[in-house]
GROMACS .gro file of C-alpha atoms in nm:
model
  141
    1MET     CA    1  18.896  -8.994  -4.264
    2LYS     CA    2  18.884  -8.739  -3.981
    3SER     CA    3  19.248  -8.619  -4.041
    4PHE     CA    4  19.201  -8.599  -4.388
    5LEU     CA    5  18.920  -8.343  -4.319
    6ILE     CA    6  19.088  -8.168  -4.096
    7ILE     CA    7  19.406  -8.087  -4.290
    8LEU     CA    8  19.128  -8.022  -4.612
    9THR     CA    9  18.972  -7.718  -4.414
   10LEU     CA   10  19.319  -7.632  -4.308
   11ILE     CA   11  19.465  -7.611  -4.718
   12GLY     CA   12  19.122  -7.434  -4.776
   13LEU     CA   13  19.179  -7.168  -4.530
   14MET     CA   14  19.504  -7.095  -4.616
   15GLY     CA   15  19.386  -6.980  -4.968
   16CYS     CA   16  19.139  -6.694  -4.836
   17GLY     CA   17  19.185  -6.361  -4.728
   18GLU     CA   18  19.353  -6.050  -4.903
   19GLU     CA   19  19.714  -6.026  -5.086
   20LYS     CA   20  19.866  -5.795  -4.897
   21LYS     CA   21  20.135  -5.588  -5.143
   22PRO     CA   22  20.448  -5.521  -5.017
   23THR     CA   23  20.498  -5.220  -4.860
   24PRO     CA   24  20.779  -5.000  -5.009
   25PRO     CA   25  21.082  -4.961  -4.702
   26VAL     CA   26  21.073  -4.579  -4.634
   27ASP     CA   27  21.412  -4.501  -4.641
   28VAL     CA   28  21.376  -4.592  -5.034
   29GLN     CA   29  21.503  -4.204  -5.234
   30LYS     CA   30  21.279  -3.959  -5.405
   31ILE     CA   31  21.433  -3.724  -5.550
   32SER     CA   32  21.331  -3.419  -5.706
   33THR     CA   33  21.412  -3.082  -5.892
   34VAL     CA   34  21.320  -2.760  -5.964
   35PRO     CA   35  21.404  -2.425  -6.058
   36SER     CA   36  21.456  -2.158  -5.826
   37LYS     CA   37  21.163  -1.884  -5.866
   38LYS     CA   38  21.399  -1.638  -6.025
   39SER     CA   39  21.556  -1.944  -6.242
   40GLN     CA   40  21.902  -1.838  -6.078
   41PHE     CA   41  21.966  -2.198  -5.965
   42LYS     CA   42  21.849  -2.581  -5.999
   43VAL     CA   43  21.818  -2.758  -5.684
   44ASN     CA   44  21.816  -3.132  -5.661
   45LEU     CA   45  21.644  -3.261  -5.356
   46THR     CA   46  21.708  -3.627  -5.258
   47TRP     CA   47  21.595  -3.807  -4.927
   48GLU     CA   48  21.881  -4.018  -4.813
   49LYS     CA   49  21.615  -4.119  -4.457
   50GLY     CA   50  21.221  -4.060  -4.557
   51PRO     CA   51  21.035  -3.878  -4.590
   52VAL     CA   52  20.801  -4.016  -4.327
   53ALA     CA   53  20.572  -3.829  -4.073
   54ASP     CA   54  20.669  -3.881  -3.690
   55LYS     CA   55  21.023  -3.912  -3.751
   56PHE     CA   56  21.307  -3.717  -3.846
   57SER     CA   57  21.424  -3.772  -4.216
   58THR     CA   58  21.755  -3.690  -4.387
   59ALA     CA   59  21.787  -3.425  -4.732
   60LYS     CA   60  22.079  -3.399  -4.962
   61LEU     CA   61  22.035  -3.063  -5.172
   62LEU     CA   62  22.265  -3.054  -5.463
   63PHE     CA   63  22.269  -2.683  -5.635
   64PHE     CA   64  22.358  -2.638  -6.026
   65ASP     CA   65  22.278  -2.333  -6.264
   66LYS     CA   66  22.019  -2.322  -6.527
   67ASN     CA   67  22.310  -2.524  -6.767
   68ASP     CA   68  22.314  -2.792  -6.514
   69ALA     CA   69  22.665  -2.705  -6.400
   70SER     CA   70  22.753  -2.753  -6.028
   71LEU     CA   71  22.700  -2.407  -5.809
   72LYS     CA   72  23.043  -2.341  -5.588
   73GLY     CA   73  22.968  -2.103  -5.281
   74VAL     CA   74  22.635  -2.206  -5.207
   75LYS     CA   75  22.544  -2.092  -4.842
   76MET     CA   76  22.200  -2.254  -4.737
   77ILE     CA   77  21.933  -1.997  -4.565
   78SER     CA   78  21.660  -2.179  -4.466
   79PHE     CA   79  21.442  -2.543  -4.527
   80VAL     CA   80  21.108  -2.511  -4.439
   81PRO     CA   81  20.816  -2.776  -4.510
   82ASP     CA   82  20.480  -2.643  -4.476
   83MET     CA   83  20.163  -2.778  -4.543
   84PRO     CA   84  19.905  -2.506  -4.744
   85SER     CA   85  19.614  -2.791  -4.698
   86HIS     CA   86  19.595  -2.780  -4.376
   87GLY     CA   87  19.761  -2.418  -4.307
   88HIS     CA   88  20.060  -2.525  -4.101
   89GLY     CA   89  20.386  -2.613  -4.101
   90THR     CA   90  20.613  -2.777  -3.835
   91SER     CA   91  20.849  -2.750  -3.556
   92MET     CA   92  21.228  -2.669  -3.691
   93ASP     CA   93  21.395  -2.694  -3.365
   94ASP     CA   94  21.602  -3.004  -3.439
   95GLN     CA   95  21.664  -2.900  -3.777
   96LYS     CA   96  22.053  -2.856  -3.890
   97ILE     CA   97  22.158  -2.764  -4.214
   98VAL     CA   98  22.507  -2.892  -4.275
   99SER     CA   99  22.766  -2.867  -4.566
  100GLY     CA  100  22.788  -3.208  -4.769
  101LYS     CA  101  23.051  -3.360  -4.933
  102GLU     CA  102  23.037  -3.171  -5.280
  103PRO     CA  103  23.051  -2.768  -5.324
  104ASN     CA  104  22.690  -2.747  -5.398
  105GLU     CA  105  22.621  -3.029  -5.166
  106ILE     CA  106  22.414  -2.930  -4.839
  107ARG     CA  107  22.269  -3.191  -4.666
  108VAL     CA  108  21.960  -3.070  -4.376
  109GLU     CA  109  21.888  -3.343  -4.112
  110ASN     CA  110  21.618  -3.375  -3.858
  111VAL     CA  111  21.365  -3.247  -4.096
  112PHE     CA  112  21.001  -3.343  -3.866
  113PHE     CA  113  20.687  -3.392  -4.076
  114VAL     CA  114  20.421  -3.368  -3.781
  115MET     CA  115  20.160  -3.562  -4.030
  116GLY     CA  116  20.128  -3.756  -4.358
  117GLY     CA  117  20.043  -3.586  -4.709
  118PRO     CA  118  20.154  -3.308  -4.913
  119TRP     CA  119  20.374  -3.093  -4.807
  120VAL     CA  120  20.588  -2.795  -5.010
  121ILE     CA  121  20.925  -2.754  -4.901
  122THR     CA  122  21.085  -2.318  -4.938
  123VAL     CA  123  21.436  -2.386  -5.005
  124THR     CA  124  21.626  -2.011  -5.009
  125ALA     CA  125  22.009  -2.038  -5.075
  126GLU     CA  126  22.242  -1.776  -5.145
  127ILE     CA  127  22.465  -1.794  -5.445
  128ASN     CA  128  22.693  -1.537  -5.522
  129GLY     CA  129  22.519  -1.315  -5.335
  130GLN     CA  130  22.205  -1.305  -5.466
  131THR     CA  131  21.925  -1.476  -5.254
  132ASN     CA  132  21.642  -1.694  -5.450
  133THR     CA  133  21.417  -1.957  -5.311
  134ALA     CA  134  21.229  -2.283  -5.501
  135GLU     CA  135  20.982  -2.463  -5.378
  136VAL     CA  136  20.982  -2.832  -5.382
  137SER     CA  137  20.654  -3.053  -5.360
  138VAL     CA  138  20.652  -3.362  -5.184
  139ASP     CA  139  20.415  -3.623  -5.068
  140VAL     CA  140  20.475  -3.797  -4.726
  141PRO     CA  141  20.366  -4.104  -4.631
   0.00000   0.00000   0.00000
């Protein structure tokens, strides 16, 4: 009888507690597509790793014209994360901007977000001799 009560108590305790929802993996791809300020290009940003706070993230950028045709000869000038709600940016000392596999592809490695929250990334690129910027919003967990 004592064993039965112990087992019944243990079974009852197993049903108690909050149900925890699974946390999505950090490296799930998140995609944003935004036009540049003067509509000279569109940038499609895909997170290959991250975005995540306090660790390095990697972004892949694809550049298109306003008719969605791939652009060639893209020269990436800068990729600047900023947190307007806090009035600060982040260290870009380790950031690496490299050409991708496609003519319209740029990879940005070692992007570092100092904290979670809403960030705005200003992408500056030169295409056919014209420099323009686009802003991509990202919520970093």
